Short mmCIF file of C-alpha atoms and ligand atoms in Angstrom, two decimals:
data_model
loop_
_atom_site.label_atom_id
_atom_site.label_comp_id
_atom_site.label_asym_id
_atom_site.label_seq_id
_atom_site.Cartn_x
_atom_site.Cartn_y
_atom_site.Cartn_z
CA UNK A 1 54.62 25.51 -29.15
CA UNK A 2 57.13 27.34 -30.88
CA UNK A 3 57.66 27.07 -34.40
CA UNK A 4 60.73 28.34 -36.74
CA UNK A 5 59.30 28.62 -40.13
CA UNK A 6 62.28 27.64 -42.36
CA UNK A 7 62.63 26.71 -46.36
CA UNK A 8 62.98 23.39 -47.12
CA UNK A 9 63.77 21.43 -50.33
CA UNK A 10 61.23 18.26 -49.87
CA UNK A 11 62.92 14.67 -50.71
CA UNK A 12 62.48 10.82 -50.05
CA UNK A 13 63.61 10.78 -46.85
CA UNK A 14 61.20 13.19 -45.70
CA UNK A 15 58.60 10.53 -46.31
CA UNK A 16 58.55 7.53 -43.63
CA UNK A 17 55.06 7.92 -42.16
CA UNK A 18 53.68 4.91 -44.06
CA UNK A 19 50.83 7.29 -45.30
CA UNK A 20 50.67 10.78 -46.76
CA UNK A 21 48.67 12.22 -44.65
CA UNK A 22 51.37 11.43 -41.75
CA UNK A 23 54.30 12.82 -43.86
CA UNK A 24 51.76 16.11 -43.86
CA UNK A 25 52.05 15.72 -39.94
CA UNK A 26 56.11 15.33 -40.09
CA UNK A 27 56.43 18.23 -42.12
CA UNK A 28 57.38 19.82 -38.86
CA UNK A 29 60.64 18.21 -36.92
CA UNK A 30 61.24 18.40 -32.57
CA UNK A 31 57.38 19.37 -31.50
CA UNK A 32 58.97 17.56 -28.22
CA UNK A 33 61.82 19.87 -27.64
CA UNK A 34 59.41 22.87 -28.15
CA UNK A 35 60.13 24.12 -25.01
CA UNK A 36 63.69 24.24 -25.22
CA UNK A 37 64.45 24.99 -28.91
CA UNK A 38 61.88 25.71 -31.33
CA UNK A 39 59.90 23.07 -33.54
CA UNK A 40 60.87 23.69 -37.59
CA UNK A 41 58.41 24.06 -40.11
CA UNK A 42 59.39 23.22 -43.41
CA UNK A 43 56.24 24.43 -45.37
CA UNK A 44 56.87 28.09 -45.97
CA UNK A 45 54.94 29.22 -48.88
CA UNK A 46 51.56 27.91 -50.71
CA UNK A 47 54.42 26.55 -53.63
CA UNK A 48 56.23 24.74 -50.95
CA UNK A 49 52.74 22.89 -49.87
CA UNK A 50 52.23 21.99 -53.29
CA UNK A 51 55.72 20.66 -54.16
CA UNK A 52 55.42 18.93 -51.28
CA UNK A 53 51.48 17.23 -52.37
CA UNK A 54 53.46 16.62 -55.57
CA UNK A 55 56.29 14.03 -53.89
CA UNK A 56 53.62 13.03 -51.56
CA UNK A 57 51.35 11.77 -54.62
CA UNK A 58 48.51 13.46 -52.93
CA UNK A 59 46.82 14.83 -55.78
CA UNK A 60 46.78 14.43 -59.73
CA UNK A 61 49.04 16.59 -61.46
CA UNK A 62 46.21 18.13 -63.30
CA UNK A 63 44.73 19.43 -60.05
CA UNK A 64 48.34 20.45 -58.62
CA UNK A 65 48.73 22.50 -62.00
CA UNK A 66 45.06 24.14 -61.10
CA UNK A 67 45.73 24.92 -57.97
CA UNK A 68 49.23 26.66 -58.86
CA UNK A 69 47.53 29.20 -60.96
CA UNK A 70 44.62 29.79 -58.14
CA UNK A 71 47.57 30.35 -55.68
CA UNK A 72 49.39 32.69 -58.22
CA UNK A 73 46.11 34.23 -59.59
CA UNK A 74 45.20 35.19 -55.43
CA UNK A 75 48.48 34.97 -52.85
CA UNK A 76 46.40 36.53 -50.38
CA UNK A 77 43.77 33.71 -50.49
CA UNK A 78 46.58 31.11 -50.93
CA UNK A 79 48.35 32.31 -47.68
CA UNK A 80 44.90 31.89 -45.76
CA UNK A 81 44.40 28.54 -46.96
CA UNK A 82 48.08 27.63 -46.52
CA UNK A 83 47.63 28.97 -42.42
CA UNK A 84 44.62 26.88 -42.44
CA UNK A 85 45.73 23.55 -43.61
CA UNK A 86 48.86 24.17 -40.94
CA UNK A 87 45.78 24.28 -38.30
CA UNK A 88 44.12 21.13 -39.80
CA UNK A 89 48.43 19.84 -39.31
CA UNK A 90 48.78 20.87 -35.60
CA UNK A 91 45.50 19.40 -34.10
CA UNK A 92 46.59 15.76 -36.33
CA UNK A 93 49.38 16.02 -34.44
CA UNK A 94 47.54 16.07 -31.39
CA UNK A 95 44.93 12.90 -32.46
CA UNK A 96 48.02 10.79 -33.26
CA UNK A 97 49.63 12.03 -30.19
CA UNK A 98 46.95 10.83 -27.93
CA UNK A 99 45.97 7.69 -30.03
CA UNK A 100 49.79 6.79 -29.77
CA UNK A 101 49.79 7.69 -25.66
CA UNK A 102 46.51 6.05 -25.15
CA UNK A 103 44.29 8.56 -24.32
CA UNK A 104 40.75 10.43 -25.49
CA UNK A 105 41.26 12.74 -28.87
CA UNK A 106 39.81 15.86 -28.12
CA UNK A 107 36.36 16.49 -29.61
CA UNK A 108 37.36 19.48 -30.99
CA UNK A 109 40.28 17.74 -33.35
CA UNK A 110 37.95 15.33 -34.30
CA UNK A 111 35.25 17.95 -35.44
CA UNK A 112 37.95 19.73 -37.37
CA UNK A 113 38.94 16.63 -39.23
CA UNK A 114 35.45 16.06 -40.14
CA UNK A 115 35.22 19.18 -41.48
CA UNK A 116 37.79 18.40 -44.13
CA UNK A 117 36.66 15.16 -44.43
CA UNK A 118 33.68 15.88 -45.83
CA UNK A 119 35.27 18.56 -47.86
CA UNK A 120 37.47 15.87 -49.51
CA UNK A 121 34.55 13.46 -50.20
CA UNK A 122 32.15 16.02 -51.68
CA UNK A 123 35.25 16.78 -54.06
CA UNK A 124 34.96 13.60 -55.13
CA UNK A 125 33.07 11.97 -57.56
CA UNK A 126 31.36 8.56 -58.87
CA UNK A 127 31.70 7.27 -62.51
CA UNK A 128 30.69 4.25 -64.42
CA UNK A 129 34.54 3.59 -66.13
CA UNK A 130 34.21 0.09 -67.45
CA UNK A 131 32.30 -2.24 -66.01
CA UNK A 132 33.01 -0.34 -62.74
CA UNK A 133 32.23 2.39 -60.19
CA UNK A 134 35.26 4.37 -59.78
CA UNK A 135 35.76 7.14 -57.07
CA UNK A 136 37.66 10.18 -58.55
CA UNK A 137 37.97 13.55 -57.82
CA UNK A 138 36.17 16.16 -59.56
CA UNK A 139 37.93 17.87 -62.44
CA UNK A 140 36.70 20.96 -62.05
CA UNK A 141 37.85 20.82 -58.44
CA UNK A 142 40.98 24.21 -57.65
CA UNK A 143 40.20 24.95 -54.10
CA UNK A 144 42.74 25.86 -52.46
CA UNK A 145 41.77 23.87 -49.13
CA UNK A 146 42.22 20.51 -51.20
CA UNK A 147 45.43 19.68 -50.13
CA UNK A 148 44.44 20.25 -46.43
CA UNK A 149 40.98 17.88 -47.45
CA UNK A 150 42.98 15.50 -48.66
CA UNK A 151 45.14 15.02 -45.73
CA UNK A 152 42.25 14.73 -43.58
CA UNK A 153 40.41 12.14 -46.08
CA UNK A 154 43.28 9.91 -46.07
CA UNK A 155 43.69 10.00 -42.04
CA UNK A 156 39.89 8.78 -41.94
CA UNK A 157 40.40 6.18 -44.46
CA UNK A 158 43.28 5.00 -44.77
CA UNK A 159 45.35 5.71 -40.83
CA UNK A 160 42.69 5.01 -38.78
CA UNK A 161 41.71 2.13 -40.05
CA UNK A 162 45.22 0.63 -39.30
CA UNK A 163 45.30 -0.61 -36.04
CA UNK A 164 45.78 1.69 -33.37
CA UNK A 165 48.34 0.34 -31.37
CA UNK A 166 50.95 0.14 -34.40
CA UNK A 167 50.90 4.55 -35.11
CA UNK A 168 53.64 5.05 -33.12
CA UNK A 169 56.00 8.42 -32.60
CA UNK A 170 59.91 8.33 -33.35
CA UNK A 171 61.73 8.05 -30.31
CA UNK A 172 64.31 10.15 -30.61
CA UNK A 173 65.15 13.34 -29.16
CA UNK A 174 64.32 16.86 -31.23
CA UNK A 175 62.13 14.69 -33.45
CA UNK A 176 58.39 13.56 -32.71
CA UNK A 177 57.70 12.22 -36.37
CA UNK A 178 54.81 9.69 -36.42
CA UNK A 179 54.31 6.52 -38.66
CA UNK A 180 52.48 3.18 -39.26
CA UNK A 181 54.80 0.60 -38.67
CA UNK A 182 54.19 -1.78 -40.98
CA UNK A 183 57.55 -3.83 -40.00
CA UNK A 184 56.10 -7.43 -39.14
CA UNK A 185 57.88 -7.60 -35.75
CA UNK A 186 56.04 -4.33 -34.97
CA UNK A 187 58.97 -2.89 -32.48
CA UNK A 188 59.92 0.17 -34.73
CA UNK A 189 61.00 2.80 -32.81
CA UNK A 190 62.34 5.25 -35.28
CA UNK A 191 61.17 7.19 -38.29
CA UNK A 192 64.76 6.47 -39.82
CA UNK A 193 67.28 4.53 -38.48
CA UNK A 194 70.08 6.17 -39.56
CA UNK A 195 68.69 9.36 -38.72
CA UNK A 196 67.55 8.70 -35.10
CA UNK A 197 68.15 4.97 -34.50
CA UNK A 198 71.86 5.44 -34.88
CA UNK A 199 72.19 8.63 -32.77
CA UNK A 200 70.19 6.88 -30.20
CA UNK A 201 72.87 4.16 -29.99
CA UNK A 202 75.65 6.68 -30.00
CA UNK A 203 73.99 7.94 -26.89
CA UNK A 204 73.60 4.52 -24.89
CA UNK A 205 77.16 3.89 -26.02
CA UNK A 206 78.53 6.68 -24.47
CA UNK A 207 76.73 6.54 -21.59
CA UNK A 208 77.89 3.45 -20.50
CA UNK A 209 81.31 4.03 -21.70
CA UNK A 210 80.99 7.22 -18.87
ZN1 LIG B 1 63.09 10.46 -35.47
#
């Protein structure tokens, strides 16, 4: 696939997928049209993950803080972990692909998100608060693979535990964004409908006015 790399500011509208860690996925637009015009990848920089794990509500704003400063304190390291967790992004893509088209996710995907899995969970920890056990992360925790753990934590507990028949993939042209739909009919086709729904329409209209 070809990818164009370009700057993005990050806003509401860039988050339909009904989970975080599908927004992570959607953070690049028109994987379908790859072969005609280039996919676009709005994460270009270690500061442009984070501000978008910020809107996304991925992590605490304590840890975002600690991980600025790691990626500022070592670029080199941040870059690395910034390809990586665009890796971890890529073979998601391909799990909810073949989840949403009905077929086998390759074992390979699967033993990638595992590996960050894990990652997530061991960054995690388990505290009496109250009366209760509560699951938190660690606050000594700045690696700069967290945002990348997370994302893969909250696909194993929190997307694939929805059912797998309502992830679905926007069906508009140049656009490939995946979602939950949570909709109670369950016939959502789009990740917006203004942005795809309507164009969509536009299309059918003018095809049968032709
Ligand atoms: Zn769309």
């Amino acid at each position: 696939m070809r990818t164009t790399v370009i700057a993005h500011g990050f806003a509401a509208p860039d988050f339909i997928g009904g989970d975080a860690a599908l927004d992570f996925v959607n953070t690049v637009t028109g994987r379908d049209q790859a072969a005609t015009e280039p996919a676009r990848d709005w994460v270009d920089s270690y500061a442009r993950l984070l501000a978008w794990a910020r809107l996304a509500h991925l992590l605490p704003e304590s840890t975002l803080r600690a991980l600025a400063t790691q990626a500022k304190r070592r670029p080199r390291a941040a870059k690395l972990a910034l390809a990586r967790a665009k890796d971890l992004r890529e073979s998601l893509f391909v799990l909810v692909h073949a989840l949403v088209t009905g077929r086998a996710a390759p074992m390979k995907t699967l033993a990638l998100l595992r590996k960050y899995w894990t990652r997530a969970v061991n960054a995690h920890e388990l505290k009496y608060v109250a009366g209760r056990i509560a699951l938190r992360l660690r606050h000594d925790n700045a690696d700069l693979d967290l945002i990348a753990a997370m994302v893969a934590y909250r696909i194993v507990e929190q997307v694939l535990r929805a059912p797998p028949e309502r992830l679905r993939m926007c069906q508009g042209p140049n656009c490939a964004w995946v979602f939950v739909d949570t909709s109670k009919s369950g016939r959502r086709c789009w990740c917006d409908m203004k942005v795809c729904g309507n164009a969509a329409k536009a299309r059918r209209f003018s095809a049968r006015a032709r």
